[in-house]
Each structure stands twice: as C-alpha cells, then as structure tokens.
Amino acid sequence: MSPRPRPKLVVFDLDDVLVEYQRERRVEVLARAVGAPPATVVEALFKSGLETKNDRGELGLEDYLDAVRRRHGVDIPLEAFVDARRQSMRLHREVLQLAERIAAQTTLALFTNNGQWLGRQLPKFFPELRPLFGTRMVTTGQLGLTKPDPQAFYACLSTLGFAPSSSLVIDDRIENVAGAQSAGLDAIHYASPPQLANELLLRGFNLEPVHAP
C-alpha cells in the first residue's frame, strides 16, 4: 500500500485508545462509595440514559447527579463520582509513546464521547497529556453532539480550526470510524499499538524515538 499524505491534525479517542477504561471498576468503586449494589449503580447511570445525556451536554454534572438522586435514590457525592472515573482508567503507555513520537510532525488533539467535566479533569488525572495535547481536549458534552454523528466531527474540527481533508481520527469503535470517514476525515480503526504504528507509518510519520537535545 502506498503512503498516504501526512495529516496536519491527528485526533485520538480517549477510552480504550489513550487510556484503558474499565466501566466495571468504575461501578465497583461507586457502589462501595455510596453503599449500593453495583446493579443499582448501573441502572441509575447507564440504563437510565442519564450518562448519555451528560455525554451529549444535555445535563451538566451537577444536574446529572441530582437526577440520579431524585429518580433512583442513589446519592453520589461529586468528589466520589469524579474519583471513580479516575480509578477506572489507566494510561495506555504504548499509545502515548506513539503520540509522543509524532507530536513534532503534526498537531495532536483528543476527542471523546464524555461530559464536559471529564475534559476539565483529564489534565489532573494524567498530567502527561498536557504537553502533547495542550487545551485540544474536546468532549462531546461541550459540543452537544456525540460520535458517530458526522456532525460531531465537523463541530470538533471547527473548534480546533482544521479541515476534514487534512485530519486523521484514531478510534476503537468501527461506527465512529465510519462517522469520521463520512465527514471526510481519514480514520484508523484502532486495535493495538503495533497495528496503530503500522497505520501511522503508512501516513508518512517517522516513529523513531524522540531524543531530548
């Protein structure tokens, strides 16, 4: 396969790309914090659709937690909610290393189906992200649109100031890859660090280690 043009913008997904996210761990931590069965937490956050509304920006974090309390009788302190998300994620070091190796050759950004609050917390959770991504950490909660809607990708690029034709998305969900491609972006369906490295090489990136001067 011949090399593709090197993109001017590379947009990484968060969950299960840049970080390994364990929803079961998040539920377990929350259940322990509020003294409720895990099944009750799953019902209150996920099956209720409230998490999705937060991801879409229809509910801010405080309104989200208030709705969980009123509708399901589960009182989750804000600090416990944030901490459970932190404990459920582990930085994917091999993917971060690839991001570090291409950072001087393109602009890096992050785009995630999550509430706006998580975008504000990420630099605190993972200080390693700030030098690479700066303030280019976009959440669907701030846009009011979620992946895989092509309009979500248009809105993300508008926020970042790049055109679809010069942008690349890396995502672990095939439906999000299809949505990005429908919006005119190049896209990689992430499976593993070695597979991602091969895809980046095909797009003209040099993946040699970056040495400090």
PDB file of C-alpha atoms in Angstrom:
ATOM      1  CA  MET A   1       0.000   0.000   0.000  1.00  0.00           C
ATOM      2  CA  SER A   2       1.407   3.402  -0.966  1.00  0.00           C
ATOM      3  CA  PRO A   3       1.893   6.041   1.748  1.00  0.00           C
ATOM      4  CA  ARG A   4      -0.953   8.489   2.323  1.00  0.00           C
ATOM      5  CA  PRO A   5      -0.444  12.234   2.817  1.00  0.00           C
ATOM      6  CA  ARG A   6       0.683  13.027   6.338  1.00  0.00           C
ATOM      7  CA  PRO A   7      -2.267  14.599   8.210  1.00  0.00           C
ATOM      8  CA  LYS A   8      -1.933  18.037   9.760  1.00  0.00           C
ATOM      9  CA  LEU A   9      -4.136  17.001  12.685  1.00  0.00           C
ATOM     10  CA  VAL A  10      -4.317  13.640  14.480  1.00  0.00           C
ATOM     11  CA  VAL A  11      -7.310  13.193  16.783  1.00  0.00           C
ATOM     12  CA  PHE A  12      -7.084  10.436  19.381  1.00  0.00           C
ATOM     13  CA  ASP A  13     -10.080   8.883  21.074  1.00  0.00           C
ATOM     14  CA  LEU A  14      -9.788   8.597  24.863  1.00  0.00           C
ATOM     15  CA  ASP A  15     -11.435   5.445  26.216  1.00  0.00           C
ATOM     16  CA  ASP A  16      -9.740   2.241  25.062  1.00  0.00           C
ATOM     17  CA  VAL A  17      -7.247   4.138  22.908  1.00  0.00           C
ATOM     18  CA  LEU A  18      -5.267   6.638  25.001  1.00  0.00           C
ATOM     19  CA  VAL A  19      -6.499   5.059  28.217  1.00  0.00           C
ATOM     20  CA  GLU A  20      -7.752   1.626  29.152  1.00  0.00           C
ATOM     21  CA  TYR A  21     -11.201   2.218  30.622  1.00  0.00           C
ATOM     22  CA  GLN A  22     -12.896  -0.344  32.872  1.00  0.00           C
ATOM     23  CA  ARG A  23     -16.543   0.511  33.413  1.00  0.00           C
ATOM     24  CA  GLU A  24     -16.894  -2.423  35.803  1.00  0.00           C
ATOM     25  CA  ARG A  25     -14.183  -0.919  38.009  1.00  0.00           C
ATOM     26  CA  ARG A  26     -15.942   2.453  37.955  1.00  0.00           C
ATOM     27  CA  VAL A  27     -19.229   0.845  39.008  1.00  0.00           C
ATOM     28  CA  GLU A  28     -17.493  -1.136  41.749  1.00  0.00           C
ATOM     29  CA  VAL A  29     -15.847   1.981  43.223  1.00  0.00           C
ATOM     30  CA  LEU A  30     -19.102   3.955  43.111  1.00  0.00           C
ATOM     31  CA  ALA A  31     -21.126   1.126  44.631  1.00  0.00           C
ATOM     32  CA  ARG A  32     -18.701   0.913  47.530  1.00  0.00           C
ATOM     33  CA  ALA A  33     -18.697   4.702  47.994  1.00  0.00           C
ATOM     34  CA  VAL A  34     -22.495   5.004  48.235  1.00  0.00           C
ATOM     35  CA  GLY A  35     -23.295   1.628  49.806  1.00  0.00           C
ATOM     36  CA  ALA A  36     -25.464   0.424  46.931  1.00  0.00           C
ATOM     37  CA  PRO A  37     -25.405  -2.785  44.867  1.00  0.00           C
ATOM     38  CA  PRO A  38     -23.462  -2.495  41.593  1.00  0.00           C
ATOM     39  CA  ALA A  39     -26.639  -3.311  39.651  1.00  0.00           C
ATOM     40  CA  THR A  40     -28.314  -0.247  41.168  1.00  0.00           C
ATOM     41  CA  VAL A  41     -25.436   1.971  40.042  1.00  0.00           C
ATOM     42  CA  VAL A  42     -25.582   0.526  36.515  1.00  0.00           C
ATOM     43  CA  GLU A  43     -29.326   1.172  36.365  1.00  0.00           C
ATOM     44  CA  ALA A  44     -29.028   4.721  37.720  1.00  0.00           C
ATOM     45  CA  LEU A  45     -26.174   5.862  35.478  1.00  0.00           C
ATOM     46  CA  PHE A  46     -26.245   3.821  32.304  1.00  0.00           C
ATOM     47  CA  LYS A  47     -29.549   2.051  31.744  1.00  0.00           C
ATOM     48  CA  SER A  48     -31.410   5.233  32.700  1.00  0.00           C
ATOM     49  CA  GLY A  49     -29.787   7.141  29.839  1.00  0.00           C
ATOM     50  CA  LEU A  50     -28.508   9.856  32.184  1.00  0.00           C
ATOM     51  CA  GLU A  51     -24.849   9.194  31.369  1.00  0.00           C
ATOM     52  CA  THR A  52     -25.664   9.544  27.672  1.00  0.00           C
ATOM     53  CA  LYS A  53     -27.430  12.850  28.324  1.00  0.00           C
ATOM     54  CA  ASN A  54     -24.334  14.083  30.134  1.00  0.00           C
ATOM     55  CA  ASP A  55     -22.175  12.940  27.215  1.00  0.00           C
ATOM     56  CA  ARG A  56     -24.407  14.965  24.867  1.00  0.00           C
ATOM     57  CA  GLY A  57     -24.262  18.069  27.016  1.00  0.00           C
ATOM     58  CA  GLU A  58     -27.976  17.880  27.805  1.00  0.00           C
ATOM     59  CA  LEU A  59     -27.190  17.606  31.522  1.00  0.00           C
ATOM     60  CA  GLY A  60     -24.294  19.209  33.360  1.00  0.00           C
ATOM     61  CA  LEU A  61     -22.564  17.129  36.006  1.00  0.00           C
ATOM     62  CA  GLU A  62     -24.449  18.558  38.991  1.00  0.00           C
ATOM     63  CA  ASP A  63     -27.809  18.152  37.225  1.00  0.00           C
ATOM     64  CA  TYR A  64     -26.814  14.618  36.235  1.00  0.00           C
ATOM     65  CA  LEU A  65     -26.055  13.631  39.820  1.00  0.00           C
ATOM     66  CA  ASP A  66     -29.217  15.372  41.040  1.00  0.00           C
ATOM     67  CA  ALA A  67     -31.294  13.346  38.564  1.00  0.00           C
ATOM     68  CA  VAL A  68     -29.610  10.137  39.746  1.00  0.00           C
ATOM     69  CA  ARG A  69     -30.550  11.012  43.326  1.00  0.00           C
ATOM     70  CA  ARG A  70     -34.150  12.039  42.582  1.00  0.00           C
ATOM     71  CA  ARG A  71     -35.039   9.268  40.146  1.00  0.00           C
ATOM     72  CA  HIS A  72     -33.092   6.364  41.588  1.00  0.00           C
ATOM     73  CA  GLY A  73     -32.433   7.242  45.214  1.00  0.00           C
ATOM     74  CA  VAL A  74     -28.663   6.998  44.757  1.00  0.00           C
ATOM     75  CA  ASP A  75     -26.836   9.940  46.329  1.00  0.00           C
ATOM     76  CA  ILE A  76     -23.380  10.164  44.739  1.00  0.00           C
ATOM     77  CA  PRO A  77     -21.112  12.943  46.044  1.00  0.00           C
ATOM     78  CA  LEU A  78     -19.457  14.822  43.197  1.00  0.00           C
ATOM     79  CA  GLU A  79     -15.975  14.037  44.517  1.00  0.00           C
ATOM     80  CA  ALA A  80     -16.755  10.315  44.670  1.00  0.00           C
ATOM     81  CA  PHE A  81     -18.144  10.369  41.132  1.00  0.00           C
ATOM     82  CA  VAL A  82     -15.014  12.033  39.755  1.00  0.00           C
ATOM     83  CA  ASP A  83     -12.689   9.763  41.729  1.00  0.00           C
ATOM     84  CA  ALA A  84     -14.445   6.630  40.472  1.00  0.00           C
ATOM     85  CA  ARG A  85     -13.822   7.728  36.889  1.00  0.00           C
ATOM     86  CA  ARG A  86     -10.169   8.346  37.711  1.00  0.00           C
ATOM     87  CA  GLN A  87      -9.778   4.905  39.273  1.00  0.00           C
ATOM     88  CA  SER A  88     -11.379   3.231  36.258  1.00  0.00           C
ATOM     89  CA  MET A  89      -8.736   4.481  33.798  1.00  0.00           C
ATOM     90  CA  ARG A  90      -5.132   3.535  33.173  1.00  0.00           C
ATOM     91  CA  LEU A  91      -2.941   5.423  30.732  1.00  0.00           C
ATOM     92  CA  HIS A  92      -2.053   3.310  27.693  1.00  0.00           C
ATOM     93  CA  ARG A  93       1.692   3.924  27.699  1.00  0.00           C
ATOM     94  CA  GLU A  94       2.417   2.354  24.313  1.00  0.00           C
ATOM     95  CA  VAL A  95      -0.166   4.564  22.603  1.00  0.00           C
ATOM     96  CA  LEU A  96       1.096   7.623  24.460  1.00  0.00           C
ATOM     97  CA  GLN A  97       4.600   6.789  23.254  1.00  0.00           C
ATOM     98  CA  LEU A  98       3.386   6.771  19.646  1.00  0.00           C
ATOM     99  CA  ALA A  99       1.715  10.140  20.227  1.00  0.00           C
ATOM    100  CA  GLU A 100       4.992  11.485  21.604  1.00  0.00           C
ATOM    101  CA  ARG A 101       6.872  10.275  18.524  1.00  0.00           C
ATOM    102  CA  ILE A 102       4.586  12.067  16.063  1.00  0.00           C
ATOM    103  CA  ALA A 103       3.936  15.213  18.128  1.00  0.00           C
ATOM    104  CA  ALA A 104       6.610  17.277  16.355  1.00  0.00           C
ATOM    105  CA  GLN A 105       5.285  16.213  12.926  1.00  0.00           C
ATOM    106  CA  THR A 106       1.622  17.182  13.317  1.00  0.00           C
ATOM    107  CA  THR A 107      -0.905  18.692  15.731  1.00  0.00           C
ATOM    108  CA  LEU A 108      -2.411  16.341  18.305  1.00  0.00           C
ATOM    109  CA  ALA A 109      -5.920  16.523  19.735  1.00  0.00           C
ATOM    110  CA  LEU A 110      -8.279  14.375  21.770  1.00  0.00           C
ATOM    111  CA  PHE A 111     -11.996  13.872  21.089  1.00  0.00           C
ATOM    112  CA  THR A 112     -14.125  11.799  23.432  1.00  0.00           C
ATOM    113  CA  ASN A 113     -17.771  10.860  23.951  1.00  0.00           C
ATOM    114  CA  ASN A 114     -17.885  12.181  27.505  1.00  0.00           C
ATOM    115  CA  GLY A 115     -19.278  15.029  29.544  1.00  0.00           C
ATOM    116  CA  GLN A 116     -17.532  18.377  29.592  1.00  0.00           C
ATOM    117  CA  TRP A 117     -16.467  17.824  33.196  1.00  0.00           C
ATOM    118  CA  LEU A 118     -14.133  14.989  32.167  1.00  0.00           C
ATOM    119  CA  GLY A 119     -12.281  17.243  29.754  1.00  0.00           C
ATOM    120  CA  ARG A 120     -11.559  19.595  32.634  1.00  0.00           C
ATOM    121  CA  GLN A 121     -10.370  16.767  34.868  1.00  0.00           C
ATOM    122  CA  LEU A 122      -8.135  14.929  32.388  1.00  0.00           C
ATOM    123  CA  PRO A 123      -5.024  17.104  32.887  1.00  0.00           C
ATOM    124  CA  LYS A 124      -5.326  16.424  36.626  1.00  0.00           C
ATOM    125  CA  PHE A 125      -5.808  12.694  36.125  1.00  0.00           C
ATOM    126  CA  PHE A 126      -2.997  12.392  33.586  1.00  0.00           C
ATOM    127  CA  PRO A 127      -0.513  15.307  33.614  1.00  0.00           C
ATOM    128  CA  GLU A 128       1.374  13.544  30.797  1.00  0.00           C
ATOM    129  CA  LEU A 129      -1.362  14.561  28.354  1.00  0.00           C
ATOM    130  CA  ARG A 130      -0.947  18.326  28.706  1.00  0.00           C
ATOM    131  CA  PRO A 131       2.465  18.657  26.961  1.00  0.00           C
ATOM    132  CA  LEU A 132       1.140  16.729  23.950  1.00  0.00           C
ATOM    133  CA  PHE A 133      -2.469  17.873  23.665  1.00  0.00           C
ATOM    134  CA  GLY A 134      -2.445  21.258  25.368  1.00  0.00           C
ATOM    135  CA  THR A 135      -6.011  22.556  25.508  1.00  0.00           C
ATOM    136  CA  ARG A 136      -7.032  20.499  22.461  1.00  0.00           C
ATOM    137  CA  MET A 137      -9.089  18.044  24.537  1.00  0.00           C
ATOM    138  CA  VAL A 138     -12.605  18.171  23.110  1.00  0.00           C
ATOM    139  CA  THR A 139     -15.601  16.442  24.674  1.00  0.00           C
ATOM    140  CA  THR A 140     -18.941  15.772  23.065  1.00  0.00           C
ATOM    141  CA  GLY A 141     -20.502  17.349  26.150  1.00  0.00           C
ATOM    142  CA  GLN A 142     -19.158  20.755  25.155  1.00  0.00           C
ATOM    143  CA  LEU A 143     -20.344  20.355  21.553  1.00  0.00           C
ATOM    144  CA  GLY A 144     -23.820  18.937  22.177  1.00  0.00           C
ATOM    145  CA  LEU A 145     -23.157  16.209  19.594  1.00  0.00           C
ATOM    146  CA  THR A 146     -21.824  12.687  20.021  1.00  0.00           C
ATOM    147  CA  LYS A 147     -19.866  10.301  17.857  1.00  0.00           C
ATOM    148  CA  PRO A 148     -20.558   8.619  15.454  1.00  0.00           C
ATOM    149  CA  ASP A 149     -22.649  11.523  14.107  1.00  0.00           C
ATOM    150  CA  PRO A 150     -20.579  13.105  11.291  1.00  0.00           C
ATOM    151  CA  GLN A 151     -21.754  16.493  12.562  1.00  0.00           C
ATOM    152  CA  ALA A 152     -19.871  15.815  15.802  1.00  0.00           C
ATOM    153  CA  PHE A 153     -16.634  15.502  13.834  1.00  0.00           C
ATOM    154  CA  TYR A 154     -17.376  18.694  11.891  1.00  0.00           C
ATOM    155  CA  ALA A 155     -18.004  20.514  15.175  1.00  0.00           C
ATOM    156  CA  CYS A 156     -14.806  19.140  16.700  1.00  0.00           C
ATOM    157  CA  LEU A 157     -12.717  20.261  13.723  1.00  0.00           C
ATOM    158  CA  SER A 158     -14.383  23.667  13.738  1.00  0.00           C
ATOM    159  CA  THR A 159     -13.359  24.050  17.380  1.00  0.00           C
ATOM    160  CA  LEU A 160      -9.793  23.023  16.566  1.00  0.00           C
ATOM    161  CA  GLY A 161      -9.520  25.015  13.330  1.00  0.00           C
ATOM    162  CA  PHE A 162      -8.708  22.203  10.887  1.00  0.00           C
ATOM    163  CA  ALA A 163     -10.269  20.862   7.698  1.00  0.00           C
ATOM    164  CA  PRO A 164     -11.542  17.269   7.367  1.00  0.00           C
ATOM    165  CA  SER A 165      -9.285  16.626   4.375  1.00  0.00           C
ATOM    166  CA  SER A 166      -6.147  17.198   6.467  1.00  0.00           C
ATOM    167  CA  SER A 167      -7.295  15.380   9.608  1.00  0.00           C
ATOM    168  CA  LEU A 168      -6.965  11.837  10.932  1.00  0.00           C
ATOM    169  CA  VAL A 169      -9.080  10.193  13.639  1.00  0.00           C
ATOM    170  CA  ILE A 170      -7.987   7.188  15.709  1.00  0.00           C
ATOM    171  CA  ASP A 171     -10.895   5.369  17.378  1.00  0.00           C
ATOM    172  CA  ASP A 172     -11.563   1.873  18.694  1.00  0.00           C
ATOM    173  CA  ARG A 173     -15.235   1.812  17.617  1.00  0.00           C
ATOM    174  CA  ILE A 174     -15.925   0.957  13.999  1.00  0.00           C
ATOM    175  CA  GLU A 175     -19.094   3.078  13.963  1.00  0.00           C
ATOM    176  CA  ASN A 176     -17.061   6.133  14.996  1.00  0.00           C
ATOM    177  CA  VAL A 177     -14.519   5.404  12.277  1.00  0.00           C
ATOM    178  CA  ALA A 178     -17.367   5.261   9.760  1.00  0.00           C
ATOM    179  CA  GLY A 179     -18.780   8.538  11.085  1.00  0.00           C
ATOM    180  CA  ALA A 180     -15.416  10.259  10.724  1.00  0.00           C
ATOM    181  CA  GLN A 181     -14.992   8.951   7.192  1.00  0.00           C
ATOM    182  CA  SER A 182     -18.499  10.162   6.302  1.00  0.00           C
ATOM    183  CA  ALA A 183     -17.388  13.622   7.439  1.00  0.00           C
ATOM    184  CA  GLY A 184     -14.403  13.468   5.078  1.00  0.00           C
ATOM    185  CA  LEU A 185     -11.682  12.597   7.585  1.00  0.00           C
ATOM    186  CA  ASP A 186      -9.144   9.837   7.309  1.00  0.00           C
ATOM    187  CA  ALA A 187      -9.659   7.319  10.121  1.00  0.00           C
ATOM    188  CA  ILE A 188      -7.892   4.388  11.750  1.00  0.00           C
ATOM    189  CA  HIS A 189      -9.866   1.651  13.489  1.00  0.00           C
ATOM    190  CA  TYR A 190      -7.614   1.131  16.498  1.00  0.00           C
ATOM    191  CA  ALA A 191      -6.882  -2.465  17.504  1.00  0.00           C
ATOM    192  CA  SER A 192      -3.415  -2.487  19.105  1.00  0.00           C
ATOM    193  CA  PRO A 193      -0.269  -0.354  19.405  1.00  0.00           C
ATOM    194  CA  PRO A 194       1.635  -2.344  16.725  1.00  0.00           C
ATOM    195  CA  GLN A 195      -1.297  -2.033  14.310  1.00  0.00           C
ATOM    196  CA  LEU A 196      -1.542   1.706  15.035  1.00  0.00           C
ATOM    197  CA  ALA A 197       2.195   2.111  14.452  1.00  0.00           C
ATOM    198  CA  ASN A 198       1.879   0.451  11.041  1.00  0.00           C
ATOM    199  CA  GLU A 199      -1.025   2.710  10.095  1.00  0.00           C
ATOM    200  CA  LEU A 200       0.922   5.810  11.128  1.00  0.00           C
ATOM    201  CA  LEU A 201       3.922   4.695   9.075  1.00  0.00           C
ATOM    202  CA  LEU A 202       1.641   4.364   6.045  1.00  0.00           C
ATOM    203  CA  ARG A 203       0.700   8.009   6.539  1.00  0.00           C
ATOM    204  CA  GLY A 204       4.291   9.179   6.393  1.00  0.00           C
ATOM    205  CA  PHE A 205       5.125   9.532  10.073  1.00  0.00           C
ATOM    206  CA  ASN A 206       8.600   8.915  11.433  1.00  0.00           C
ATOM    207  CA  LEU A 207       8.261   6.744  14.534  1.00  0.00           C
ATOM    208  CA  GLU A 208      11.872   6.854  15.632  1.00  0.00           C
ATOM    209  CA  PRO A 209      12.229   7.671  19.351  1.00  0.00           C
ATOM    210  CA  VAL A 210      12.442  11.358  20.152  1.00  0.00           C
ATOM    211  CA  HIS A 211      15.681  12.207  21.936  1.00  0.00           C
ATOM    212  CA  ALA A 212      15.983  15.254  24.145  1.00  0.00           C
ATOM    213  CA  PRO A 213      18.564  17.766  22.863  1.00  0.00           C
TER     214      PRO A 213
END
